[in-house]
mmCIF file of C-alpha atoms in Angstrom:
data_model
loop_
_atom_site.group_PDB
_atom_site.id
_atom_site.type_symbol
_atom_site.label_atom_id
_atom_site.label_comp_id
_atom_site.label_asym_id
_atom_site.label_seq_id
_atom_site.Cartn_x
_atom_site.Cartn_y
_atom_site.Cartn_z
ATOM 1 C CA MET A 15 -0.027 -0.019 0.005
ATOM 2 C CA ALA A 16 2.788 2.517 0.985
ATOM 3 C CA GLN A 17 4.643 1.778 -2.316
ATOM 4 C CA LEU A 18 1.721 2.050 -4.564
ATOM 5 C CA TYR A 19 -0.316 4.555 -2.858
ATOM 6 C CA GLY A 20 2.025 6.461 -0.752
ATOM 7 C CA GLN A 21 -0.158 5.531 2.194
ATOM 8 C CA SER A 22 0.694 3.628 5.243
ATOM 9 C CA ALA A 23 0.002 -0.402 5.267
ATOM 10 C CA GLN A 24 -3.291 -1.334 6.901
ATOM 11 C CA ALA A 25 -5.569 -4.074 6.902
ATOM 12 C CA PRO A 26 -8.524 -3.651 4.793
ATOM 13 C CA SER A 27 -11.829 -3.645 6.813
ATOM 14 C CA LYS A 28 -14.515 -6.288 6.518
ATOM 15 C CA ALA A 29 -16.623 -3.879 4.585
ATOM 16 C CA THR A 30 -13.764 -3.197 2.101
ATOM 17 C CA ILE A 31 -13.291 -6.791 1.542
ATOM 18 C CA TRP A 32 -16.876 -7.240 0.761
ATOM 19 C CA ARG A 33 -17.395 -4.407 -1.613
ATOM 20 C CA VAL A 34 -14.125 -6.015 -3.602
ATOM 21 C CA VAL A 35 -15.575 -9.520 -3.387
ATOM 22 C CA THR A 36 -19.219 -8.296 -4.492
ATOM 23 C CA GLY A 37 -17.951 -5.866 -7.010
ATOM 24 C CA ALA A 38 -15.261 -7.884 -8.859
ATOM 25 C CA ASP A 39 -15.784 -9.272 -12.111
ATOM 26 C CA ALA A 40 -16.432 -12.712 -11.670
ATOM 27 C CA THR A 41 -15.768 -13.996 -15.221
ATOM 28 C CA ALA A 42 -12.421 -12.626 -14.946
ATOM 29 C CA VAL A 43 -11.515 -13.728 -11.307
ATOM 30 C CA ASP A 44 -12.729 -17.314 -12.974
ATOM 31 C CA ALA A 45 -10.140 -16.985 -15.829
ATOM 32 C CA VAL A 46 -7.386 -15.833 -13.550
ATOM 33 C CA ILE A 47 -7.716 -18.570 -11.113
ATOM 34 C CA GLY A 48 -8.265 -21.194 -13.934
ATOM 35 C CA ALA A 49 -5.048 -19.794 -15.510
ATOM 36 C CA TRP A 50 -3.157 -20.091 -12.567
ATOM 37 C CA LEU A 51 -4.153 -23.569 -11.656
ATOM 38 C CA ALA A 52 -3.685 -24.981 -15.076
ATOM 39 C CA ARG A 53 -0.124 -23.615 -14.897
ATOM 40 C CA GLN A 54 0.130 -25.655 -11.630
ATOM 41 C CA SER A 55 -1.427 -28.966 -13.275
ATOM 42 C CA ALA A 56 1.053 -28.625 -16.440
ATOM 43 C CA ALA A 57 4.180 -28.472 -14.009
ATOM 44 C CA ARG A 58 3.027 -31.450 -12.117
ATOM 45 C CA GLU A 59 2.206 -33.405 -15.488
ATOM 46 C CA SER A 60 5.791 -32.498 -16.678
ATOM 47 C CA ASP A 61 7.351 -33.577 -13.360
ATOM 48 C CA THR A 62 5.614 -37.242 -13.884
ATOM 49 C CA ASP A 63 4.969 -38.210 -17.805
ATOM 50 C CA PRO A 64 4.727 -35.170 -20.241
ATOM 51 C CA SER A 65 3.249 -37.648 -23.017
ATOM 52 C CA ALA A 66 0.484 -38.832 -21.026
ATOM 53 C CA LEU A 67 -3.026 -37.882 -21.560
ATOM 54 C CA VAL A 68 -4.476 -35.349 -18.661
ATOM 55 C CA ALA A 69 -7.764 -36.616 -17.635
ATOM 56 C CA ILE A 70 -10.409 -33.824 -17.355
ATOM 57 C CA ALA A 71 -13.797 -34.261 -15.459
ATOM 58 C CA VAL A 72 -16.482 -31.611 -16.533
ATOM 59 C CA ASP A 73 -19.495 -31.603 -14.155
ATOM 60 C CA GLY A 74 -22.020 -29.121 -12.794
ATOM 61 C CA LYS A 75 -22.700 -27.863 -9.398
ATOM 62 C CA THR A 76 -25.400 -26.019 -7.633
ATOM 63 C CA VAL A 77 -24.541 -23.653 -4.760
ATOM 64 C CA ARG A 78 -27.748 -24.066 -3.358
ATOM 65 C CA GLY A 79 -27.570 -21.574 -0.535
ATOM 66 C CA ALA A 80 -26.738 -18.754 -2.851
ATOM 67 C CA THR A 81 -29.043 -16.856 -5.196
ATOM 68 C CA ASP A 82 -28.632 -13.964 -7.774
ATOM 69 C CA ILE A 83 -30.599 -10.665 -7.397
ATOM 70 C CA GLU A 84 -33.319 -12.460 -9.385
ATOM 71 C CA GLY A 85 -33.696 -15.053 -6.642
ATOM 72 C CA ASN A 86 -32.296 -17.948 -8.807
ATOM 73 C CA GLN A 87 -29.797 -20.446 -7.673
ATOM 74 C CA VAL A 88 -25.971 -20.257 -8.888
ATOM 75 C CA HIS A 89 -25.122 -23.066 -10.833
ATOM 76 C CA LEU A 90 -21.682 -23.533 -12.082
ATOM 77 C CA LEU A 91 -20.046 -26.050 -14.517
ATOM 78 C CA ALA A 92 -16.409 -27.042 -13.757
ATOM 79 C CA ALA A 93 -13.721 -28.835 -15.241
ATOM 80 C CA ALA A 94 -11.237 -30.449 -13.127
ATOM 81 C CA THR A 95 -8.274 -32.821 -13.112
ATOM 82 C CA HIS A 96 -8.779 -36.316 -12.344
ATOM 83 C CA THR A 97 -5.488 -36.963 -10.319
ATOM 84 C CA ASP A 98 -5.467 -33.909 -8.186
ATOM 85 C CA ALA A 99 -9.058 -32.282 -8.666
ATOM 86 C CA LEU A 100 -7.610 -28.932 -9.727
ATOM 87 C CA VAL A 101 -10.571 -26.802 -11.099
ATOM 88 C CA LEU A 102 -8.985 -25.853 -14.192
ATOM 89 C CA GLY A 103 -12.013 -23.345 -15.276
ATOM 90 C CA GLN A 104 -15.510 -23.091 -14.306
ATOM 91 C CA VAL A 105 -18.439 -20.930 -15.982
ATOM 92 C CA ASP A 106 -21.972 -19.919 -14.921
ATOM 93 C CA VAL A 107 -24.816 -21.641 -16.045
ATOM 94 C CA GLY A 108 -27.532 -19.036 -16.403
ATOM 95 C CA ALA A 109 -31.099 -19.404 -15.158
ATOM 96 C CA LYS A 110 -32.316 -19.777 -18.766
ATOM 97 C CA THR A 111 -30.270 -22.286 -19.935
ATOM 98 C CA ASN A 112 -28.566 -25.525 -18.764
ATOM 99 C CA GLU A 113 -25.214 -27.211 -18.746
ATOM 100 C CA ILE A 114 -25.172 -28.302 -22.360
ATOM 101 C CA PRO A 115 -24.457 -25.033 -24.564
ATOM 102 C CA MET A 116 -21.869 -24.091 -21.793
ATOM 103 C CA PHE A 117 -19.697 -27.263 -22.398
ATOM 104 C CA ALA A 118 -17.786 -25.907 -25.142
ATOM 105 C CA PRO A 119 -17.275 -22.584 -23.847
ATOM 106 C CA LEU A 120 -16.042 -24.038 -20.708
ATOM 107 C CA LEU A 121 -13.168 -26.074 -22.722
ATOM 108 C CA ASP A 122 -12.490 -22.834 -25.197
ATOM 109 C CA ARG A 123 -11.554 -21.119 -21.919
ATOM 110 C CA LEU A 124 -9.267 -23.759 -20.744
ATOM 111 C CA ALA A 125 -7.584 -23.787 -24.056
ATOM 112 C CA SER A 126 -7.245 -19.858 -23.723
ATOM 113 C CA THR A 127 -5.543 -20.577 -20.411
ATOM 114 C CA GLY A 128 -2.849 -22.825 -22.173
ATOM 115 C CA VAL A 129 -4.438 -26.131 -21.584
ATOM 116 C CA ASP A 130 -3.526 -28.403 -24.237
ATOM 117 C CA LEU A 131 -6.653 -30.153 -25.174
ATOM 118 C CA THR A 132 -4.908 -32.384 -27.704
ATOM 119 C CA GLN A 133 -3.215 -34.023 -24.732
ATOM 120 C CA ALA A 134 -6.511 -34.397 -22.757
ATOM 121 C CA VAL A 135 -9.328 -36.909 -22.331
ATOM 122 C CA ILE A 136 -12.860 -35.352 -21.173
ATOM 123 C CA THR A 137 -14.938 -37.282 -19.318
ATOM 124 C CA ALA A 138 -18.496 -36.477 -18.327
ATOM 125 C CA ASP A 139 -21.723 -37.707 -17.320
ATOM 126 C CA ALA A 140 -24.693 -38.899 -19.497
ATOM 127 C CA LEU A 141 -25.862 -35.082 -19.751
ATOM 128 C CA HIS A 142 -23.061 -34.564 -22.134
ATOM 129 C CA THR A 143 -23.137 -37.446 -24.314
ATOM 130 C CA GLN A 144 -24.256 -35.080 -27.135
ATOM 131 C CA ARG A 145 -23.322 -35.468 -30.818
ATOM 132 C CA ALA A 146 -22.185 -31.960 -30.766
ATOM 133 C CA HIS A 147 -19.779 -32.566 -27.951
ATOM 134 C CA ALA A 148 -18.155 -35.326 -29.692
ATOM 135 C CA GLU A 149 -17.790 -33.200 -32.871
ATOM 136 C CA TYR A 150 -16.536 -30.416 -30.788
ATOM 137 C CA LEU A 151 -13.989 -32.522 -29.142
ATOM 138 C CA HIS A 152 -12.735 -34.294 -32.388
ATOM 139 C CA GLU A 153 -12.297 -30.979 -33.848
ATOM 140 C CA ARG A 154 -10.190 -30.163 -30.625
ATOM 141 C CA GLY A 155 -8.456 -33.144 -30.946
ATOM 142 C CA ALA A 156 -9.198 -34.013 -27.585
ATOM 143 C CA GLY A 157 -10.361 -37.485 -26.112
ATOM 144 C CA PHE A 158 -13.756 -38.276 -24.697
ATOM 145 C CA VAL A 159 -15.304 -40.920 -22.514
ATOM 146 C CA PHE A 160 -19.022 -40.564 -22.080
ATOM 147 C CA THR A 161 -21.475 -42.628 -20.318
ATOM 148 C CA VAL A 162 -24.589 -43.565 -22.101
ATOM 149 C CA LYS A 163 -28.109 -43.315 -20.632
ATOM 150 C CA GLN A 164 -31.707 -43.255 -21.811
ATOM 151 C CA ASN A 165 -31.178 -39.618 -22.860
ATOM 152 C CA GLN A 166 -29.851 -40.921 -25.900
ATOM 153 C CA PRO A 167 -32.400 -43.754 -26.471
ATOM 154 C CA THR A 168 -31.112 -44.914 -29.932
ATOM 155 C CA LEU A 169 -27.627 -44.907 -28.810
ATOM 156 C CA PHE A 170 -28.344 -46.586 -25.513
ATOM 157 C CA ALA A 171 -30.484 -49.361 -27.423
ATOM 158 C CA ALA A 172 -27.736 -49.961 -30.034
ATOM 159 C CA LEU A 173 -25.240 -50.492 -27.023
ATOM 160 C CA ASP A 174 -27.192 -52.458 -24.766
ATOM 161 C CA ALA A 175 -28.062 -55.009 -27.937
ATOM 162 C CA LEU A 176 -24.521 -55.912 -28.109
ATOM 163 C CA ALA A 177 -23.864 -59.618 -27.137
ATOM 164 C CA TRP A 178 -21.966 -58.426 -24.009
ATOM 165 C CA ALA A 179 -22.597 -61.982 -22.626
ATOM 166 C CA GLU A 180 -19.950 -63.389 -25.141
ATOM 167 C CA VAL A 181 -17.354 -60.514 -24.304
ATOM 168 C CA PRO A 182 -14.572 -61.655 -21.897
ATOM 169 C CA ILE A 183 -14.360 -59.482 -18.966
ATOM 170 C CA ALA A 184 -11.003 -57.437 -19.631
ATOM 171 C CA VAL A 185 -10.615 -56.091 -16.054
ATOM 172 C CA ARG A 186 -11.692 -57.230 -12.628
ATOM 173 C CA ASP A 187 -10.924 -55.231 -9.465
ATOM 174 C CA ILE A 188 -11.845 -56.251 -5.967
ATOM 175 C CA ASP A 189 -11.804 -53.795 -3.191
ATOM 176 C CA THR A 190 -12.577 -54.431 0.536
ATOM 177 C CA GLY A 191 -13.373 -51.923 2.877
ATOM 178 C CA HIS A 192 -16.025 -50.319 5.283
ATOM 179 C CA GLY A 193 -17.533 -53.760 5.912
ATOM 180 C CA ARG A 194 -18.155 -54.539 2.137
ATOM 181 C CA VAL A 195 -16.427 -56.115 -1.004
ATOM 182 C CA THR A 196 -16.988 -54.375 -4.234
ATOM 183 C CA THR A 197 -16.290 -55.995 -7.288
ATOM 184 C CA ARG A 198 -15.543 -53.654 -10.615
ATOM 185 C CA THR A 199 -15.552 -55.356 -14.004
ATOM 186 C CA ILE A 200 -15.045 -53.680 -17.555
ATOM 187 C CA GLN A 201 -15.759 -55.157 -20.962
ATOM 188 C CA VAL A 202 -14.575 -53.511 -24.191
ATOM 189 C CA LEU A 203 -15.867 -53.790 -27.863
ATOM 190 C CA PRO A 204 -14.690 -51.988 -31.025
ATOM 191 C CA ALA A 205 -17.560 -49.678 -32.171
ATOM 192 C CA PRO A 206 -19.691 -51.432 -34.141
ATOM 193 C CA ALA A 207 -20.292 -50.046 -37.538
ATOM 194 C CA ASN A 208 -23.478 -47.585 -38.160
ATOM 195 C CA LEU A 209 -23.381 -46.511 -34.443
ATOM 196 C CA PRO A 210 -25.684 -43.294 -34.252
ATOM 197 C CA PHE A 211 -22.805 -41.387 -32.453
ATOM 198 C CA PRO A 212 -19.779 -39.684 -34.012
ATOM 199 C CA HIS A 213 -16.109 -40.715 -33.619
ATOM 200 C CA VAL A 214 -16.473 -43.665 -31.574
ATOM 201 C CA ASN A 215 -13.446 -46.003 -31.665
ATOM 202 C CA GLN A 216 -14.625 -48.199 -28.829
ATOM 203 C CA VAL A 217 -17.572 -49.054 -26.597
ATOM 204 C CA TRP A 218 -17.674 -50.317 -23.041
ATOM 205 C CA LEU A 219 -19.994 -51.933 -20.442
ATOM 206 C CA VAL A 220 -18.879 -51.608 -16.663
ATOM 207 C CA GLU A 221 -20.433 -53.397 -13.777
ATOM 208 C CA ARG A 222 -20.184 -52.718 -10.022
ATOM 209 C CA TYR A 223 -21.383 -55.474 -7.410
ATOM 210 C CA THR A 224 -21.284 -54.954 -3.913
ATOM 211 C CA ALA A 225 -21.548 -57.553 -1.060
ATOM 212 C CA ASP A 226 -21.202 -57.524 2.637
ATOM 213 C CA LEU A 227 -18.462 -59.866 4.073
ATOM 214 C CA ALA A 228 -20.665 -62.782 4.464
ATOM 215 C CA GLY A 229 -21.149 -62.468 0.668
ATOM 216 C CA THR A 230 -24.669 -61.232 0.673
ATOM 217 C CA PRO A 231 -25.384 -59.091 -2.221
ATOM 218 C CA LEU A 232 -26.185 -55.255 -1.481
ATOM 219 C CA SER A 233 -26.242 -53.560 -4.859
ATOM 220 C CA ALA A 234 -25.533 -54.054 -8.513
ATOM 221 C CA VAL A 235 -24.915 -51.169 -10.997
ATOM 222 C CA ALA A 236 -24.189 -51.175 -14.714
ATOM 223 C CA ALA A 237 -23.226 -48.636 -17.137
ATOM 224 C CA LEU A 238 -22.666 -48.267 -20.737
ATOM 225 C CA GLY A 239 -20.553 -46.029 -22.642
ATOM 226 C CA VAL A 240 -18.486 -44.787 -25.735
ATOM 227 C CA THR A 241 -14.960 -43.438 -26.256
ATOM 228 C CA ASN A 242 -13.200 -42.012 -29.226
ATOM 229 C CA LEU A 243 -9.952 -43.522 -27.793
ATOM 230 C CA PRO A 244 -8.268 -46.494 -29.835
ATOM 231 C CA ALA A 245 -7.319 -49.624 -28.505
ATOM 232 C CA GLN A 246 -4.034 -47.630 -27.486
ATOM 233 C CA PRO A 247 -4.239 -45.507 -25.275
ATOM 234 C CA GLY A 248 -7.550 -46.369 -24.652
ATOM 235 C CA THR A 249 -6.696 -50.039 -23.022
ATOM 236 C CA PRO A 250 -9.409 -51.656 -20.749
ATOM 237 C CA ARG A 251 -7.237 -50.851 -18.050
ATOM 238 C CA ARG A 252 -7.157 -47.137 -18.705
ATOM 239 C CA LEU A 253 -10.842 -46.832 -19.787
ATOM 240 C CA ALA A 254 -11.593 -48.482 -16.275
ATOM 241 C CA THR A 255 -9.460 -46.259 -14.292
ATOM 242 C CA LEU A 256 -10.982 -43.216 -16.042
ATOM 243 C CA ILE A 257 -14.561 -44.225 -15.416
ATOM 244 C CA ARG A 258 -13.684 -44.745 -11.921
ATOM 245 C CA GLN A 259 -11.827 -41.445 -11.375
ATOM 246 C CA HIS A 260 -14.722 -39.204 -12.834
ATOM 247 C CA TRP A 261 -16.133 -39.434 -9.281
ATOM 248 C CA GLY A 262 -13.172 -37.189 -8.201
ATOM 249 C CA ILE A 263 -14.894 -34.150 -9.257
ATOM 250 C CA GLU A 264 -17.928 -35.400 -7.072
ATOM 251 C CA SER A 265 -15.454 -35.356 -4.414
ATOM 252 C CA LEU A 266 -14.634 -31.941 -5.043
ATOM 253 C CA HIS A 267 -18.157 -31.110 -4.541
ATOM 254 C CA TRP A 268 -18.254 -32.801 -1.112
ATOM 255 C CA LEU A 269 -14.978 -30.849 -0.197
ATOM 256 C CA ARG A 270 -16.743 -27.292 -1.144
ATOM 257 C CA ASP A 271 -19.910 -28.496 0.392
ATOM 258 C CA THR A 272 -18.273 -29.810 3.836
ATOM 259 C CA LEU A 273 -14.971 -27.864 4.457
ATOM 260 C CA TYR A 274 -16.449 -24.414 2.883
ATOM 261 C CA ARG A 275 -20.075 -25.238 3.593
ATOM 262 C CA GLU A 276 -20.655 -23.768 0.140
ATOM 263 C CA ASP A 277 -24.422 -25.069 -0.091
ATOM 264 C CA ASN A 278 -24.769 -22.851 3.282
ATOM 265 C CA SER A 279 -23.445 -19.862 1.629
ATOM 266 C CA THR A 280 -26.308 -16.760 1.442
ATOM 267 C CA VAL A 281 -24.387 -14.729 -0.577
ATOM 268 C CA HIS A 282 -26.311 -13.204 -3.013
ATOM 269 C CA THR A 283 -25.004 -9.588 -3.544
ATOM 270 C CA ARG A 284 -23.934 -8.982 -7.259
ATOM 271 C CA SER A 285 -20.912 -10.898 -8.155
ATOM 272 C CA GLY A 286 -20.525 -12.275 -4.529
ATOM 273 C CA PRO A 287 -21.688 -15.928 -5.234
ATOM 274 C CA ARG A 288 -19.594 -16.565 -8.342
ATOM 275 C CA VAL A 289 -16.566 -15.058 -6.956
ATOM 276 C CA MET A 290 -16.711 -16.727 -3.662
ATOM 277 C CA ALA A 291 -17.244 -20.195 -5.419
ATOM 278 C CA ALA A 292 -14.032 -19.026 -7.463
ATOM 279 C CA LEU A 293 -12.054 -18.623 -4.365
ATOM 280 C CA ARG A 294 -13.045 -21.731 -2.706
ATOM 281 C CA ILE A 295 -11.476 -23.865 -5.428
ATOM 282 C CA LEU A 296 -7.867 -22.735 -4.640
#
């Protein structure tokens, strides 16, 4: 303060901090923080395997306690690395739209901050299993791993009709903990001809079975999906890891909700909700 303004250094008051937070350009704050985190992620990747694909999960989150001046809840679409849950960028999803049209702008923002999408594989839930998203990622040179559900009924039916019972299990993982045994499997096939979705090289089926320690079944979950990754580097092990790690961004939501009590935040003045959400990802 003294060097910049010729005044004595003094801690800003609560009111001053509040004016700065609520008056800041939330988009600019998101961009600056995202660019800094992208540089941290790039530095970490170069220290490990610079040729490896960077796995990035795209997912949305509603800040339930915060509303804008019109009373709408703040909803953000974020992109975070699988390995360390660094949020490389996030965009506001307006009340009059949804996450789907914000997918490409979010990844455009990542690219503008230096994220090399040609060295990235994007994972997303079934909401983002959209032909336009696949075309966008293909043009960007990025990989994708998408879950397929009934929001794409023709594609889902095509995958569900495949002879999975005849396909060998490629990877089987068994984990024991918290009084239960969880078995995860993946089966992978080359993409069938005339699949009603662009740029798919492989299709997959993952299954998860949970039982108690006595062997009594507790739950069974199955999911179908598609990827544009070829057999190399899209090995069954790699695909299984990507699918399992996608929950990492959900863990980030848990951290923001639990540690920072984001859902309890009632900030609603001007840019306050967006700026505070950006600061919580640091």
